[in-house]
PDB file of C-alpha atoms in Angstrom:
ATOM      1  CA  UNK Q   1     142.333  45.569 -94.639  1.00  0.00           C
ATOM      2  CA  UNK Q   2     143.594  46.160 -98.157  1.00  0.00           C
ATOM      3  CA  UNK Q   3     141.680  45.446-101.309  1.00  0.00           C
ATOM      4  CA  UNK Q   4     143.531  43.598-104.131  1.00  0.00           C
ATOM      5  CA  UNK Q   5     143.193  45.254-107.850  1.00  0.00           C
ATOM      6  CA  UNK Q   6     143.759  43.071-110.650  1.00  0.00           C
ATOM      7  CA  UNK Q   7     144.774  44.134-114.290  1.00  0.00           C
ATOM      8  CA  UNK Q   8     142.232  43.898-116.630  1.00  0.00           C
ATOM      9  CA  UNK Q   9     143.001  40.959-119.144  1.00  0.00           C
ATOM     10  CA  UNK Q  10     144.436  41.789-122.353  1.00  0.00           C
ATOM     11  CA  UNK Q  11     142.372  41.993-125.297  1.00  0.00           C
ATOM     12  CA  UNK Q  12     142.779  39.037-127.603  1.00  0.00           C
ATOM     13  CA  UNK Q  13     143.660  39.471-131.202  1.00  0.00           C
ATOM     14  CA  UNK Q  14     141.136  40.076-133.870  1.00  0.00           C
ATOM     15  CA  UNK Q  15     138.784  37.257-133.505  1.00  0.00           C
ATOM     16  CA  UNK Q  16     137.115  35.766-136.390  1.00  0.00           C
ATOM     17  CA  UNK Q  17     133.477  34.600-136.406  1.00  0.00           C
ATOM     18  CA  UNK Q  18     132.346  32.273-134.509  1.00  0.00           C
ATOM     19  CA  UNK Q  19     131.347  29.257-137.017  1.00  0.00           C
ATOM     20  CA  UNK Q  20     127.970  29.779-138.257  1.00  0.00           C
ATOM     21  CA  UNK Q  21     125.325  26.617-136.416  1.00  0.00           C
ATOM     22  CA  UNK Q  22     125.098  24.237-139.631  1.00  0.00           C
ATOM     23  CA  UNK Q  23     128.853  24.010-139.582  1.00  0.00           C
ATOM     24  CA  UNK Q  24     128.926  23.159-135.676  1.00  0.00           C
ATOM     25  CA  UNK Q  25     126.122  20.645-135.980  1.00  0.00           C
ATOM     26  CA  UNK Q  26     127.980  19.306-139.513  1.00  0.00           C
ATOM     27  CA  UNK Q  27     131.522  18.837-137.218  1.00  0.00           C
ATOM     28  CA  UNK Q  28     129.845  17.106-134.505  1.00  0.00           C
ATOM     29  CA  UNK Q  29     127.598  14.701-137.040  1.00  0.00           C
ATOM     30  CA  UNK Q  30     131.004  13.850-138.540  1.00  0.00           C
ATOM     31  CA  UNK Q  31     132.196  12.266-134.795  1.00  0.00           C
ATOM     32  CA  UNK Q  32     128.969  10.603-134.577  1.00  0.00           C
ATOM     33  CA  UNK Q  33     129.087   9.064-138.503  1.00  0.00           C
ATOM     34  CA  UNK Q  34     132.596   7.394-136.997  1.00  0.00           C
ATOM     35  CA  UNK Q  35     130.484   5.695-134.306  1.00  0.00           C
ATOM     36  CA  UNK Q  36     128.421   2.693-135.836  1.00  0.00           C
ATOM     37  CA  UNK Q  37     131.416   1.523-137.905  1.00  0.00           C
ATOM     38  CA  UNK Q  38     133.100   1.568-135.094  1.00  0.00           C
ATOM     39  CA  UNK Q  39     130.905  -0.594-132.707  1.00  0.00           C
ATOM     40  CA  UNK Q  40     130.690  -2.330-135.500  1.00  0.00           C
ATOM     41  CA  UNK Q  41     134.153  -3.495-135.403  1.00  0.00           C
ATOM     42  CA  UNK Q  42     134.397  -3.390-131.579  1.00  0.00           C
ATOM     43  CA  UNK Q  43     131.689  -6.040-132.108  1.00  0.00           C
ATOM     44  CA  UNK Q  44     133.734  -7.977-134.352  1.00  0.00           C
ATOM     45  CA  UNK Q  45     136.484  -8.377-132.327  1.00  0.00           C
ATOM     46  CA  UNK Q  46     134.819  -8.779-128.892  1.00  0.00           C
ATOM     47  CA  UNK Q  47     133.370 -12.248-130.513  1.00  0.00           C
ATOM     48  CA  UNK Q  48     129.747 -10.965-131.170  1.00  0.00           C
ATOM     49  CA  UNK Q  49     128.236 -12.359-134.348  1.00  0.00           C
ATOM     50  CA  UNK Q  50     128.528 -10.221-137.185  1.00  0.00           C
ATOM     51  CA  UNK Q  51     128.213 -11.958-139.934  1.00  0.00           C
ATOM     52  CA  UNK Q  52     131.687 -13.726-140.277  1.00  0.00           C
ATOM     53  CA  UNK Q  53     132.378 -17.612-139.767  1.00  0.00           C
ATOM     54  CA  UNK Q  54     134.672 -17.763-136.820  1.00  0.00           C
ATOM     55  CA  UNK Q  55     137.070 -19.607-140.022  1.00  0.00           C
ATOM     56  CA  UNK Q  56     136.898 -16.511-141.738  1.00  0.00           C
ATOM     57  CA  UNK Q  57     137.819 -14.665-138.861  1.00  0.00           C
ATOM     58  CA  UNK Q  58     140.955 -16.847-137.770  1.00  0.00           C
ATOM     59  CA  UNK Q  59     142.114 -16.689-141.262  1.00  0.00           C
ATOM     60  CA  UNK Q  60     141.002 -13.633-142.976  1.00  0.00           C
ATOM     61  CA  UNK Q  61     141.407 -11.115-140.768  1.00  0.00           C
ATOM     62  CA  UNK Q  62     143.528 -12.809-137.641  1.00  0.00           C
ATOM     63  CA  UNK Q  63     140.821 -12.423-134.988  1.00  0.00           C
ATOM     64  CA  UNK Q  64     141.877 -13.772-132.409  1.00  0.00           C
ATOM     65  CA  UNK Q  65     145.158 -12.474-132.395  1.00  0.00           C
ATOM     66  CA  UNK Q  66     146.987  -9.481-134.271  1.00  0.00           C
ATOM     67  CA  UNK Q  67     143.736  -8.668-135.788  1.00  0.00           C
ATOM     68  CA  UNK Q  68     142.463  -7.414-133.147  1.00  0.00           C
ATOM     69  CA  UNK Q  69     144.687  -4.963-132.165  1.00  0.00           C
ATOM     70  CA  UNK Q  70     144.489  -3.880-135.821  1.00  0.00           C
ATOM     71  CA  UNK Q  71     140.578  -3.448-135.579  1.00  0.00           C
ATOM     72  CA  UNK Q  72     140.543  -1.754-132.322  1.00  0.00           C
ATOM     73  CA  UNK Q  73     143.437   0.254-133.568  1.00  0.00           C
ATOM     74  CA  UNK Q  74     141.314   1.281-136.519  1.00  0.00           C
ATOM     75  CA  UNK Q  75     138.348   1.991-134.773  1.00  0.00           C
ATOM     76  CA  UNK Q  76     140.039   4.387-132.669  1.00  0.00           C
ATOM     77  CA  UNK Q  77     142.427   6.174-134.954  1.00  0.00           C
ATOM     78  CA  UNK Q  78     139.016   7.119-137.067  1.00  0.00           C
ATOM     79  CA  UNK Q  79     137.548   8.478-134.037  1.00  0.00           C
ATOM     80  CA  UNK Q  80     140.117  10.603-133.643  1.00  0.00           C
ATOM     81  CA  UNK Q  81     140.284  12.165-136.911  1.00  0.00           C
ATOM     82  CA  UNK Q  82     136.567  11.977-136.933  1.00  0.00           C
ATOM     83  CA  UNK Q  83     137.207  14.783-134.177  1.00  0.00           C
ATOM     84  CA  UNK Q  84     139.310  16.940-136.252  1.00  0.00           C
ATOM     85  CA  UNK Q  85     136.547  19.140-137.450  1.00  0.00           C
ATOM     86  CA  UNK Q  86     135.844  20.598-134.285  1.00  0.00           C
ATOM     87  CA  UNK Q  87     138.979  22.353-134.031  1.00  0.00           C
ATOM     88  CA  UNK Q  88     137.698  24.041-137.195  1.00  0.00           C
ATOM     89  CA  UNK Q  89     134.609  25.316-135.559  1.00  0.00           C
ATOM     90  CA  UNK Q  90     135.826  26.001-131.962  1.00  0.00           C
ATOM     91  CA  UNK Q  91     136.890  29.344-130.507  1.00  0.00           C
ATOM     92  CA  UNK Q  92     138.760  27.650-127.523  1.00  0.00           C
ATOM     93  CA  UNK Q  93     142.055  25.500-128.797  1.00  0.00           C
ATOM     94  CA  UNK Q  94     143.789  26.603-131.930  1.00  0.00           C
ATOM     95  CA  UNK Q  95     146.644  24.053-132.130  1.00  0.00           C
ATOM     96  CA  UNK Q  96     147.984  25.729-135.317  1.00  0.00           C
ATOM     97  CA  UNK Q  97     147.463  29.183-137.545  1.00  0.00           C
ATOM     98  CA  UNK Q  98     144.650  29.616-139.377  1.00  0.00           C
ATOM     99  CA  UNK Q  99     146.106  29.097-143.016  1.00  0.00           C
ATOM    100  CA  UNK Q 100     148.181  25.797-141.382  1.00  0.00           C
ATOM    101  CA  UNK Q 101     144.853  24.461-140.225  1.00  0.00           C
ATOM    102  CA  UNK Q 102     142.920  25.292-143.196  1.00  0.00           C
ATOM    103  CA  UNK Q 103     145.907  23.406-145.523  1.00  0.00           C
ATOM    104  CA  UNK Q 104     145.622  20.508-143.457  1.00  0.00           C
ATOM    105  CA  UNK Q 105     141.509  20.681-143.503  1.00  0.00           C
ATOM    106  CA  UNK Q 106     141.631  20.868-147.393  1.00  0.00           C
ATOM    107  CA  UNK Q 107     143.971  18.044-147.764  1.00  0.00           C
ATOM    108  CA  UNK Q 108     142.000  15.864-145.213  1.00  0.00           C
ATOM    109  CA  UNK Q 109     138.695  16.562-147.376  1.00  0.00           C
ATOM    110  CA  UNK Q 110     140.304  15.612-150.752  1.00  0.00           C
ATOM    111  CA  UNK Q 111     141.433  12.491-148.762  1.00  0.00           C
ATOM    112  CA  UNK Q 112     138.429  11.750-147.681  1.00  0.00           C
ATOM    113  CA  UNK Q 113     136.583  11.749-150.917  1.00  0.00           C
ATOM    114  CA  UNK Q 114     139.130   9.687-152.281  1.00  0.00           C
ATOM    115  CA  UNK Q 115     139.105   6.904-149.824  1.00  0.00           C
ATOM    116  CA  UNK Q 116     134.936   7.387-150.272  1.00  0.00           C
ATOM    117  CA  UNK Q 117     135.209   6.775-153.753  1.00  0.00           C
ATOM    118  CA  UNK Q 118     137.665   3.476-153.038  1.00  0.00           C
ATOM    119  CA  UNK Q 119     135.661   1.811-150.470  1.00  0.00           C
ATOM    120  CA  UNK Q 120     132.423   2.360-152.992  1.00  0.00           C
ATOM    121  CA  UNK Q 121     134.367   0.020-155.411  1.00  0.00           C
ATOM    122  CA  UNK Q 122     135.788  -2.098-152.347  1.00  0.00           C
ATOM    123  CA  UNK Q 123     132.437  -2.408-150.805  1.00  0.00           C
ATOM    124  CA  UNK Q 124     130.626  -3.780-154.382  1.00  0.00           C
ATOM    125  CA  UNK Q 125     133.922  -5.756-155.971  1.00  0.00           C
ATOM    126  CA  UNK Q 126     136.220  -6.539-153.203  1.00  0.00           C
ATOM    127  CA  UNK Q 127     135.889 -10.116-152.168  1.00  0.00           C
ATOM    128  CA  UNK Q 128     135.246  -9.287-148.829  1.00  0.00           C
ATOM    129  CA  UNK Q 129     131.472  -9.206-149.338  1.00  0.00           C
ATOM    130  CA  UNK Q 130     131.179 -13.091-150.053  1.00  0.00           C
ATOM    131  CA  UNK Q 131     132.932 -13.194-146.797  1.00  0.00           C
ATOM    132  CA  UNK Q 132     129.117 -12.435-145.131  1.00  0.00           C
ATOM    133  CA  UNK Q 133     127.153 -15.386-144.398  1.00  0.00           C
ATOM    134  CA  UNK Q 134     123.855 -13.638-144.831  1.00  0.00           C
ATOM    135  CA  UNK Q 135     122.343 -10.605-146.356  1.00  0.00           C
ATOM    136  CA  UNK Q 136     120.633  -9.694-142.740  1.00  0.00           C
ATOM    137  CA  UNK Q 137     124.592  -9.684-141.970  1.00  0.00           C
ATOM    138  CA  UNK Q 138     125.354  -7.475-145.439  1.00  0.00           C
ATOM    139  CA  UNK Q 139     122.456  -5.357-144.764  1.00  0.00           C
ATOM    140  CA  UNK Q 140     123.548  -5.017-140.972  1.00  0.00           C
ATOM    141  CA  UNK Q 141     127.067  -3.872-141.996  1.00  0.00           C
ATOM    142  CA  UNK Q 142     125.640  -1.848-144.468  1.00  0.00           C
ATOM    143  CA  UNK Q 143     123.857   0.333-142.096  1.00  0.00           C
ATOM    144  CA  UNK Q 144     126.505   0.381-139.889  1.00  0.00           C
ATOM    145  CA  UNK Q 145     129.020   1.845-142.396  1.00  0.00           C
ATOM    146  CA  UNK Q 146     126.788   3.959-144.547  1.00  0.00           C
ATOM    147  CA  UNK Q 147     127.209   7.199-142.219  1.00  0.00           C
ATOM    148  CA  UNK Q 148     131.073   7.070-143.225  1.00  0.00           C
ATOM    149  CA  UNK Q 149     130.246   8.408-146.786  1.00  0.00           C
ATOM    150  CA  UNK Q 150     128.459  11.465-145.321  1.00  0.00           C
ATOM    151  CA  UNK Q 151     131.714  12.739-143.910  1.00  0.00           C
ATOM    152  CA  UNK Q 152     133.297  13.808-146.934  1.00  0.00           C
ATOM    153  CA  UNK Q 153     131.212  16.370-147.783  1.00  0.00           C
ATOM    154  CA  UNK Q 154     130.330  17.167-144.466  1.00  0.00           C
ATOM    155  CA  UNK Q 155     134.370  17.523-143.788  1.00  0.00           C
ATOM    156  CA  UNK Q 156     134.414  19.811-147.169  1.00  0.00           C
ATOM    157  CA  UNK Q 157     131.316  21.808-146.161  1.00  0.00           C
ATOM    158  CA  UNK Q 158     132.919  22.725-143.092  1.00  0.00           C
ATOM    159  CA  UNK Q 159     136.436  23.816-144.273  1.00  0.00           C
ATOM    160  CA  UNK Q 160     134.494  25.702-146.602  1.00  0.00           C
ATOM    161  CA  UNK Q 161     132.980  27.402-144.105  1.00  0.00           C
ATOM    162  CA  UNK Q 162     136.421  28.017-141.760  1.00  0.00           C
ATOM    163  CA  UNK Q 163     138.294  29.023-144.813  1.00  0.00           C
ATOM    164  CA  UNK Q 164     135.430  31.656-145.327  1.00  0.00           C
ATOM    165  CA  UNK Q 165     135.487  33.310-142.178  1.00  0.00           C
ATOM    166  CA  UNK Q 166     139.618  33.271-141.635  1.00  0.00           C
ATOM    167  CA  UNK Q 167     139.222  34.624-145.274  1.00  0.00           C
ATOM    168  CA  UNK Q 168     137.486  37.918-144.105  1.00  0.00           C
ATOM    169  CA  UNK Q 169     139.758  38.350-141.458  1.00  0.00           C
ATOM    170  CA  UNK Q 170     142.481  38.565-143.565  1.00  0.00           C
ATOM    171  CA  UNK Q 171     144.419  35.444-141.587  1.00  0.00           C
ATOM    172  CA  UNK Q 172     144.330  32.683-144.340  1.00  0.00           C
TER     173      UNK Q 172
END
């Protein structure tokens, strides 16, 4: 009976560091400050009560109809980039090189604050808020988007913190 041998695995290239724990637990909070908006709008469009007459609905924002495939849409595709951060801080899949990755992560945190900034002004000027029927509604939405404008700095914090380490290693 023969014994089989197997070649030891290659070595991998020169790692980097693994991300330090505040930047994993800031990547992760940023999918979970996606969520309430989310349900939020899920809500909306699954004919829960969220504040909106069902006129305002029908007219404003096409629910039922279009608008719901818009909402959905939009809950989902923020989900997904909500994710994007934890390519930054995992060892496992590296989709693109370092100094690709850390372009992109720079340019999605200077996006971020800016849309921050514009739905501040949206959320106190935009006519949308006379839309409510209630301020338990307003406040209710208000909770339930808040989290959203902890992701841009959390986003920057931790493309900081990748730049940083690919920095040392000489790959970005």
């Amino acid at each position: 009976m023969g014994f089989m041998t197997t070649a030891p695995a290659p070595l991998p290239a020169a790692s980097t560091a693994p991300a330090p724990v505040w930047a994993r637990r800031a990547a992760h909070a940023i999918a979970l400050c996606a969520v309430p908006s989310g349900l939020w709008r899920i809500a909306m469009t699954s004919g829960v009560y969220v504040g909106y007459s069902d006129e305002v609905l029908r007219d404003v924002f096409d629910i039922p109809g279009w608008g719901i495939a818009y909402v959905v849409g939009l809950s989902v595709i923020a989900e997904v980039a909500a994710l994007f951060p934890l390519l930054l801080v995992s060892d496992r899949w590296r989709p693109l090189r370092p100094r690709t990755l850390a372009a992109l992560a720079w340019t999605a945190s200077a996006v971020l604050v800016l849309v921050a900034l514009g739905q501040l002004v949206a959320a106190f000027v935009v006519e949308s808020q006379t839309y409510m029927s209630s301020g338990t509604a307003q406040t209710v939405w208000g909770f339930a988007f808040a989290p959203l404008f902890a992701i841009p700095a959390l986003m920057t914090a931790v493309t900081w913190s990748y730049t940083k380490r690919h920095r040392a290693q000489g790959r970005v």
